[in-house]
């Protein structure tokens, strides 16, 4: 297989671009194709069957575009659909899961918070991970209801989003957490707002870097790392307006191509 084929990445919308940033930082010469299925966001309140079928659709588009590996840059899609994707397609598939394990290993207060979608928190995979790594500690699980649509709408600094974050973090602070796990790839874009309202001793962690590293390891094992040393092609496709993606990725505006496409 040609190693200069792109890395394919998808999310229910714009959030997985936070994961794309980690991938691009770690592997700056890799060509990438990102699909933002914003038309169907949020996935978090859909049934598992719906999430599986949307995830298959996105994966097929990326395979059709010649991708050499798929990164599911969405916790909701990973926790609900990764097994089906791995058995359905003959291509390496990397997923993203909430960073429960590092938080559980590092907490001194024996208390951590997790903010994620309903789809992630109710998934069997999430329950399995929590049971395995966090059985000795208290885990405050909060559904980030309403956050994804506001992020999709480029309203990161709105009073509405700040009020929701305050509401969701209040019970966590009351439970004396020292780690907040961001279990949705949209949420890293809210770190500045969260930092303002959380006590200093609370560390905020997400899985972006770990996913990028995992993708690099798999590409290396399969001898699929690019040998390109020129400016890569960095394509983004959304099935709604390009406004929010362009705004989130503005520091990359000179090298990225962001377009609307029907899929
Ligand atoms: N960004 C997604 C995640 O990581 C899903 C958000 C949603 O569509 O509900 O879970």
Coordinates of C-alpha atoms and ligand atoms in Angstrom, one line a residue:
X1 CA 0.0 0.0 0.0
X2 CA 1.3 3.5 -0.9
X3 CA 2.6 5.1 2.3
X4 CA 1.9 8.6 1.1
X5 CA -1.9 8.0 1.1
X6 CA -3.6 10.2 3.6
X7 CA -4.6 9.5 7.2
X8 CA -8.4 9.6 7.4
X9 CA -10.0 11.2 10.4
X10 CA -13.7 11.6 11.2
X11 CA -15.9 13.1 13.9
X12 CA -19.6 13.9 14.4
X13 CA -18.5 17.5 13.6
X14 CA -15.8 20.0 14.2
X15 CA -14.5 18.7 17.6
X16 CA -12.2 16.0 16.2
X17 CA -10.1 18.8 14.6
X18 CA -8.6 19.0 18.1
X19 CA -7.3 15.5 17.5
X20 CA -6.2 16.4 14.0
X21 CA -4.0 19.2 15.5
X22 CA -2.3 16.6 17.7
X23 CA -1.8 14.3 14.7
X24 CA -0.5 17.0 12.5
X25 CA 1.9 18.2 15.2
X26 CA 3.3 14.8 15.7
X27 CA 3.4 13.8 12.0
X28 CA 3.8 17.1 10.1
X29 CA 4.5 15.5 6.7
X30 CA 1.5 13.2 6.7
X31 CA -1.3 14.0 4.2
X32 CA -4.7 14.1 6.0
X33 CA -8.4 14.0 5.2
X34 CA -10.8 15.1 7.9
X35 CA -14.6 14.5 7.7
X36 CA -16.9 16.6 9.9
X37 CA -20.3 15.1 9.9
X38 CA -21.8 18.2 11.4
X39 CA -25.1 17.6 9.6
X40 CA -25.7 14.7 12.0
X41 CA -24.2 16.2 15.1
X42 CA -24.6 15.6 18.0
X43 CA -24.1 11.9 17.9
X44 CA -24.2 11.8 21.7
X45 CA -27.9 11.5 22.0
X46 CA -28.4 9.0 19.2
X47 CA -29.0 5.2 19.6
X48 CA -26.1 2.8 19.2
X49 CA -27.5 1.6 15.9
X50 CA -27.6 5.1 14.5
X51 CA -24.1 5.8 15.7
X52 CA -22.8 2.6 14.1
X53 CA -24.5 3.4 10.8
X54 CA -23.1 7.0 10.7
X55 CA -19.7 5.7 11.6
X56 CA -19.7 3.1 8.8
X57 CA -20.8 5.8 6.3
X58 CA -17.9 8.1 7.3
X59 CA -15.4 5.2 7.3
X60 CA -16.5 4.2 3.8
X61 CA -16.1 7.7 2.5
X62 CA -12.5 7.8 3.8
X63 CA -11.7 4.4 2.4
X64 CA -13.1 5.5 -0.9
X65 CA -10.8 8.5 -0.8
X66 CA -7.8 6.2 -0.5
X67 CA -6.9 6.6 3.2
X68 CA -4.3 4.2 4.7
X69 CA -5.6 4.3 8.3
X70 CA -8.8 5.6 9.9
X71 CA -8.8 7.7 13.2
X72 CA -12.2 7.8 14.8
X73 CA -11.7 11.2 16.5
X74 CA -15.0 10.9 18.4
X75 CA -15.4 9.2 21.8
X76 CA -19.1 8.6 21.1
X77 CA -18.4 6.8 17.8
X78 CA -15.5 4.9 19.3
X79 CA -17.2 3.6 22.4
X80 CA -20.3 2.6 20.4
X81 CA -19.0 1.5 17.0
X82 CA -15.3 0.6 17.0
X83 CA -15.8 -3.2 17.2
X84 CA -18.2 -3.2 14.3
X85 CA -15.8 -0.9 12.3
X86 CA -12.8 -3.2 13.0
X87 CA -14.7 -6.3 11.9
X88 CA -16.3 -4.7 8.8
X89 CA -13.2 -3.1 7.2
X90 CA -9.8 -4.3 6.4
X91 CA -7.9 -1.2 7.4
X92 CA -6.2 -0.2 10.7
X93 CA -8.7 1.8 12.8
X94 CA -7.7 3.9 15.8
X95 CA -10.2 5.1 18.3
X96 CA -10.4 7.6 21.1
X97 CA -11.6 6.9 24.6
X98 CA -11.9 9.1 27.7
X99 CA -8.5 9.1 29.6
X100 CA -9.9 7.5 32.7
X101 CA -6.9 5.3 33.2
X102 CA -4.2 8.1 33.6
X103 CA -6.6 10.1 35.7
X104 CA -7.3 7.2 38.0
X105 CA -3.6 6.4 38.3
X106 CA -2.6 9.9 39.2
X107 CA -5.4 11.3 41.4
X108 CA -4.3 12.1 44.9
X109 CA -7.8 12.9 46.1
X110 CA -9.2 9.6 44.8
X111 CA -11.8 11.6 43.1
X112 CA -12.0 12.5 39.4
X113 CA -14.6 14.1 37.1
X114 CA -15.6 13.1 33.6
X115 CA -17.4 15.2 31.2
X116 CA -18.7 13.3 28.1
X117 CA -21.8 12.7 26.0
X118 CA -24.6 10.5 27.0
X119 CA -23.7 8.0 24.3
X120 CA -20.2 7.7 25.7
X121 CA -21.1 7.5 29.4
X122 CA -23.8 4.9 28.7
X123 CA -21.6 2.7 26.5
X124 CA -20.5 -0.8 27.5
X125 CA -16.8 0.1 26.6
X126 CA -16.8 3.1 29.0
X127 CA -18.3 1.0 31.8
X128 CA -15.7 -1.7 31.2
X129 CA -12.8 0.8 31.4
X130 CA -14.2 2.5 34.5
X131 CA -14.7 -0.8 36.2
X132 CA -11.2 -1.9 35.4
X133 CA -9.2 1.2 36.2
X134 CA -11.3 3.3 38.6
X135 CA -13.0 0.9 41.0
X136 CA -11.1 2.3 44.0
X137 CA -11.9 5.9 43.4
X138 CA -14.9 8.2 43.1
X139 CA -15.9 9.1 39.5
X140 CA -18.3 12.0 39.0
X141 CA -19.8 11.4 35.6
X142 CA -21.6 14.4 34.0
X143 CA -23.2 14.5 30.6
X144 CA -22.2 17.7 28.7
X145 CA -25.7 18.2 27.4
X146 CA -25.9 21.2 25.0
X147 CA -22.2 21.9 24.7
X148 CA -21.6 20.2 21.3
X149 CA -24.3 22.3 19.4
X150 CA -22.8 25.5 20.9
X151 CA -19.3 24.5 19.8
X152 CA -20.6 23.5 16.4
X153 CA -22.0 27.0 16.2
X154 CA -18.7 28.6 17.0
X155 CA -20.0 30.0 20.3
X156 CA -17.0 29.1 22.5
X157 CA -17.1 32.3 24.4
X158 CA -20.8 32.7 24.8
X159 CA -22.4 33.2 28.3
X160 CA -24.6 30.2 27.6
X161 CA -21.6 27.9 27.3
X162 CA -19.9 29.3 30.4
X163 CA -23.2 28.9 32.4
X164 CA -23.4 25.2 31.2
X165 CA -19.8 24.6 32.2
X166 CA -20.3 26.2 35.6
X167 CA -23.3 24.0 36.1
X168 CA -21.5 20.8 35.1
X169 CA -18.3 21.4 37.0
X170 CA -20.0 22.5 40.3
X171 CA -20.7 19.0 41.5
X172 CA -17.2 17.9 40.5
X173 CA -15.6 20.7 42.5
X174 CA -17.9 19.8 45.4
X175 CA -16.7 16.2 45.2
X176 CA -13.1 17.6 45.5
X177 CA -11.8 16.2 42.2
X178 CA -8.2 16.8 41.2
X179 CA -8.6 15.5 37.6
X180 CA -11.2 16.5 35.0
X181 CA -11.3 14.0 32.1
X182 CA -12.6 15.5 28.8
X183 CA -14.4 12.6 27.2
X184 CA -15.5 14.3 24.0
X185 CA -13.2 15.5 21.3
X186 CA -15.1 18.8 21.1
X187 CA -14.3 19.8 24.7
X188 CA -10.5 20.6 24.4
X189 CA -11.7 23.8 22.7
X190 CA -13.3 24.7 26.1
X191 CA -10.1 24.3 28.2
X192 CA -9.6 28.1 28.5
X193 CA -13.1 28.6 29.8
X194 CA -12.8 25.6 32.2
X195 CA -9.4 26.8 33.4
X196 CA -11.0 30.1 34.5
X197 CA -13.6 28.4 36.7
X198 CA -11.8 25.4 38.1
X199 CA -9.5 25.5 41.1
X200 CA -5.9 25.5 40.2
X201 CA -5.1 22.1 41.6
X202 CA -7.6 20.4 39.1
X203 CA -5.7 19.1 36.1
X204 CA -7.6 18.8 32.8
X205 CA -6.8 15.9 30.6
X206 CA -7.9 14.6 27.2
X207 CA -6.8 11.8 25.0
X208 CA -5.6 13.8 21.9
X209 CA -1.9 13.2 22.3
X210 CA -2.3 9.5 23.2
X211 CA -4.4 9.0 20.0
X212 CA -1.9 10.7 17.8
X213 CA 0.9 8.6 19.3
X214 CA -1.1 5.4 18.9
X215 CA -1.7 6.3 15.2
X216 CA 2.0 6.9 14.7
X217 CA 2.9 3.5 16.3
X218 CA 0.4 1.6 14.2
X219 CA 1.7 3.3 11.0
X220 CA 5.2 2.6 12.0
X221 CA 4.5 -1.1 12.7
X222 CA 2.8 -1.5 9.4
X223 CA 5.6 0.4 7.6
X224 CA 3.1 3.0 6.5
X225 CA 4.7 6.2 7.7
X226 CA 5.1 8.7 4.9
X227 CA 8.5 9.4 3.3
X228 CA 7.2 12.7 2.0
X229 CA 9.3 15.7 3.1
X230 CA 7.2 18.4 1.4
X231 CA 4.2 20.4 2.5
X232 CA 1.4 17.8 2.9
X233 CA -2.1 18.1 1.6
X234 CA -4.4 18.8 4.6
X235 CA -8.0 18.5 3.5
X236 CA -11.2 19.1 5.6
X237 CA -14.7 18.3 4.4
X238 CA -17.9 19.3 6.3
X239 CA -21.4 18.5 5.2
X240 CA -22.6 21.9 6.6
X241 CA -21.0 25.4 6.5
X242 CA -17.2 25.7 6.7
X243 CA -17.4 28.7 9.1
X244 CA -16.7 27.0 12.4
X245 CA -14.0 24.7 11.1
X246 CA -12.3 27.7 9.5
X247 CA -12.5 29.6 12.8
X248 CA -11.1 26.7 14.9
X249 CA -8.3 26.1 12.5
X250 CA -7.5 29.7 11.7
X251 CA -3.8 29.3 12.7
X252 CA -3.5 26.7 9.9
X253 CA -5.4 28.7 7.3
X254 CA -2.5 29.0 4.9
X255 CA -1.9 25.3 4.6
X256 CA -5.4 23.7 5.0
X257 CA -8.2 23.3 2.4
X258 CA -11.6 23.4 4.0
X259 CA -14.6 22.7 1.8
X260 CA -18.3 21.7 2.0
X261 CA -19.1 18.3 0.5
X262 CA -22.2 16.1 0.6
X263 CA -21.7 12.8 2.4
Ligands
LIG1 N1 -17.0 14.8 19.4 C1 -17.7 13.7 19.8 C2 -17.1 12.9 21.0 O1 -15.9 12.8 21.1 C3 -19.2 13.6 19.8 C4 -20.0 14.7 20.2 C5 -21.4 14.5 19.7 O2 -21.6 14.5 18.5 O3 -22.3 14.3 20.6 O4 -17.8 12.2 21.7

